[in-house]
Rosetta silent file (secondary structure, phi, psi, omega in degrees, C-alpha in Angstrom):
SEQUENCE: XXXXXXXXXXXXXXXXXXXXXXXXXXXXXXXXXXXXXXXXXXXXXXXXXXXXXXXXXXXXXXXXXXXXXXXXXXXXXXXXX
SCORE:     score description
SCORE:     0.000 S_00000001
   1 L     0.000  131.598 -175.327   15.200  -25.305   35.373 S_00000001
   2 L   -78.372  -15.393 -176.442   11.448  -25.317   34.691 S_00000001
   3 L   -85.463  -14.853 -179.957   10.422  -25.688   38.308 S_00000001
   4 L   -78.551  138.393  176.994   11.842  -22.354   39.458 S_00000001
   5 L   -82.324  134.311  176.898    9.466  -19.434   39.585 S_00000001
   6 L   -71.559  151.650  178.212   10.634  -16.331   37.707 S_00000001
   7 L   -74.518  169.445 -179.997   11.047  -13.186   39.730 S_00000001
   8 H   -62.453  -41.036  179.944    8.754  -10.224   39.264 S_00000001
   9 H   -64.213  -41.885  178.690   11.425   -8.304   37.349 S_00000001
  10 H   -65.348  -39.267  179.295   12.011  -11.223   34.990 S_00000001
  11 H   -65.419  -44.292  179.118    8.277  -11.599   34.397 S_00000001
  12 H   -65.712  -38.658  178.325    7.842   -7.891   33.650 S_00000001
  13 H   -64.659  -40.686  178.161   10.862   -7.901   31.335 S_00000001
  14 H   -65.016  -43.470  179.206    9.452  -10.886   29.450 S_00000001
  15 H   -64.181  -40.378  179.337    6.037   -9.239   29.140 S_00000001
  16 H   -64.339  -42.843  177.755    7.607   -5.976   27.932 S_00000001
  17 H   -65.096  -40.184 -179.468    9.651   -7.804   25.265 S_00000001
  18 H   -61.093  -49.549 -178.345    6.593   -9.800   24.208 S_00000001
  19 H   -74.588  -26.261  178.521    4.397   -6.738   23.703 S_00000001
  20 H   -67.518  -26.492  178.442    7.218   -4.688   22.166 S_00000001
  21 L   -70.077  -19.855 -178.945    7.382   -7.151   19.284 S_00000001
  22 L   -90.946   -8.459 -177.166    3.811   -6.219   18.322 S_00000001
  23 H   -61.762  -46.513  179.135    4.392   -2.455   18.137 S_00000001
  24 H   -62.076  -40.136  177.809    5.565   -2.386   14.476 S_00000001
  25 H   -63.725  -44.494  179.606    2.617   -4.528   13.369 S_00000001
  26 H   -61.258  -45.157 -179.367    0.184   -2.370   15.326 S_00000001
  27 H   -65.871  -38.535 -179.706    1.605    0.855   13.891 S_00000001
  28 H   -67.956  -26.756  178.053    1.536   -0.423   10.320 S_00000001
  29 H   -84.410  -32.051 -173.976   -2.140   -1.291   10.704 S_00000001
  30 H   -92.397  -24.199 -174.941   -3.198    1.875   12.519 S_00000001
  31 H   -57.243  -44.275  178.120   -1.104    4.475   10.682 S_00000001
  32 H   -62.735  -37.637  178.764   -3.388    4.813    7.613 S_00000001
  33 H   -67.789  -38.906  178.737   -6.457    5.300    9.830 S_00000001
  34 H   -64.987  -41.250  179.918   -4.653    7.875   11.953 S_00000001
  35 H   -64.464  -44.485  178.670   -3.547    9.768    8.842 S_00000001
  36 H   -62.822  -45.069  179.887   -7.054    9.809    7.393 S_00000001
  37 H   -63.356  -41.660  178.795   -8.583   10.942   10.675 S_00000001
  38 H   -64.389  -40.695  179.053   -5.990   13.701   11.109 S_00000001
  39 H   -65.421  -42.065  179.502   -6.574   14.976    7.573 S_00000001
  40 H   -64.416  -45.137  179.944  -10.331   15.024    8.048 S_00000001
  41 H   -61.886  -42.744 -179.312  -10.052   16.835   11.382 S_00000001
  42 H   -63.247  -44.662 -179.096   -7.653   19.401    9.929 S_00000001
  43 H   -69.675  -35.437  178.081   -9.888   20.165    6.937 S_00000001
  44 H   -67.107  -40.298  178.331  -13.023   20.331    9.071 S_00000001
  45 H   -66.246  -37.961  176.537  -11.382   22.782   11.468 S_00000001
  46 H   -63.273  -41.382  179.721  -10.243   24.922    8.547 S_00000001
  47 H   -70.723  -36.569 -179.574  -13.781   24.951    7.167 S_00000001
  48 H   -62.466  -37.601 -179.166  -15.328   25.625   10.591 S_00000001
  49 L   -93.790   15.523  177.027  -13.251   28.766   11.041 S_00000001
  50 L    59.322   24.750  178.202  -13.963   29.869    7.433 S_00000001
  51 H   -78.316  -34.384  176.268  -10.295   29.616    6.515 S_00000001
  52 H   -66.114  -39.417  177.949  -10.965   27.423    3.490 S_00000001
  53 H   -61.937  -41.967  178.977  -13.531   29.935    2.248 S_00000001
  54 H   -64.596  -43.978  179.666  -11.005   32.734    2.635 S_00000001
  55 H   -65.398  -38.906  177.187   -8.307   30.816    0.791 S_00000001
  56 H   -68.031  -34.559  177.904  -10.698   29.950   -2.029 S_00000001
  57 H   -67.958  -27.183  177.953  -11.790   33.597   -2.223 S_00000001
  58 L   -78.929   -3.397  176.620   -8.142   34.587   -2.653 S_00000001
  59 L    99.302    7.278  178.361   -7.980   32.451   -5.761 S_00000001
  60 L   -85.828  127.117 -176.682   -6.265   29.368   -4.376 S_00000001
  61 L   -74.672  159.088  179.277   -7.794   26.257   -5.877 S_00000001
  62 H   -65.264  -34.514  178.419   -9.054   23.385   -3.802 S_00000001
  63 H   -63.318  -38.082  178.566   -6.580   21.056   -5.489 S_00000001
  64 H   -69.657  -30.583  177.281   -3.685   23.218   -4.340 S_00000001
  65 H   -73.777  -33.637 -176.693   -5.035   23.145   -0.788 S_00000001
  66 H   -82.784  -20.720 -176.483   -5.446   19.370   -0.799 S_00000001
  67 H   -55.234  -47.425  178.965   -2.003   18.613   -2.278 S_00000001
  68 H   -61.399  -34.635  178.401   -0.062   18.815    1.042 S_00000001
  69 H   -66.100  -46.539  179.011   -2.605   16.517    2.677 S_00000001
  70 H   -64.958  -38.123  178.900   -2.313   13.971   -0.127 S_00000001
  71 H   -62.672  -46.805  179.970    1.462   14.245   -0.134 S_00000001
  72 H   -67.935  -33.311  175.517    1.724   13.546    3.600 S_00000001
  73 H   -64.679  -39.441  177.745   -0.760   10.673    3.269 S_00000001
  74 H   -65.544  -44.558  179.441    1.438    9.197    0.545 S_00000001
  75 H   -63.592  -41.345 -179.994    4.595    9.584    2.642 S_00000001
  76 H   -66.897  -39.630  178.994    2.889    8.045    5.663 S_00000001
  77 H   -67.810  -33.812  176.071    1.592    5.112    3.649 S_00000001
  78 H   -68.239  -37.910 -179.143    5.074    4.489    2.278 S_00000001
  79 H   -73.108  -21.628  179.024    6.568    4.550    5.760 S_00000001
  80 H   -73.154  -23.088  179.965    3.933    2.087    7.001 S_00000001
  81 L  -103.723    0.000    0.000    5.221   -0.548    4.618 S_00000001
């Protein structure tokens, strides 16, 4: 019946279901930005504490250091779709 008012519990349950349907869309749109931001923060912190300089001085190339970041970005982008 359309004239009956829903209870508070029914209203909250409806609102929760409504917003829960948008979570996958939201995550698929935000996941690439989160991955990029996390990679940038991680590399900046490594450079700030001179860890990248130390690794490069030990003979490890920059490409070898960046490979895990690119790999995880690829995996995350695949999981977003």
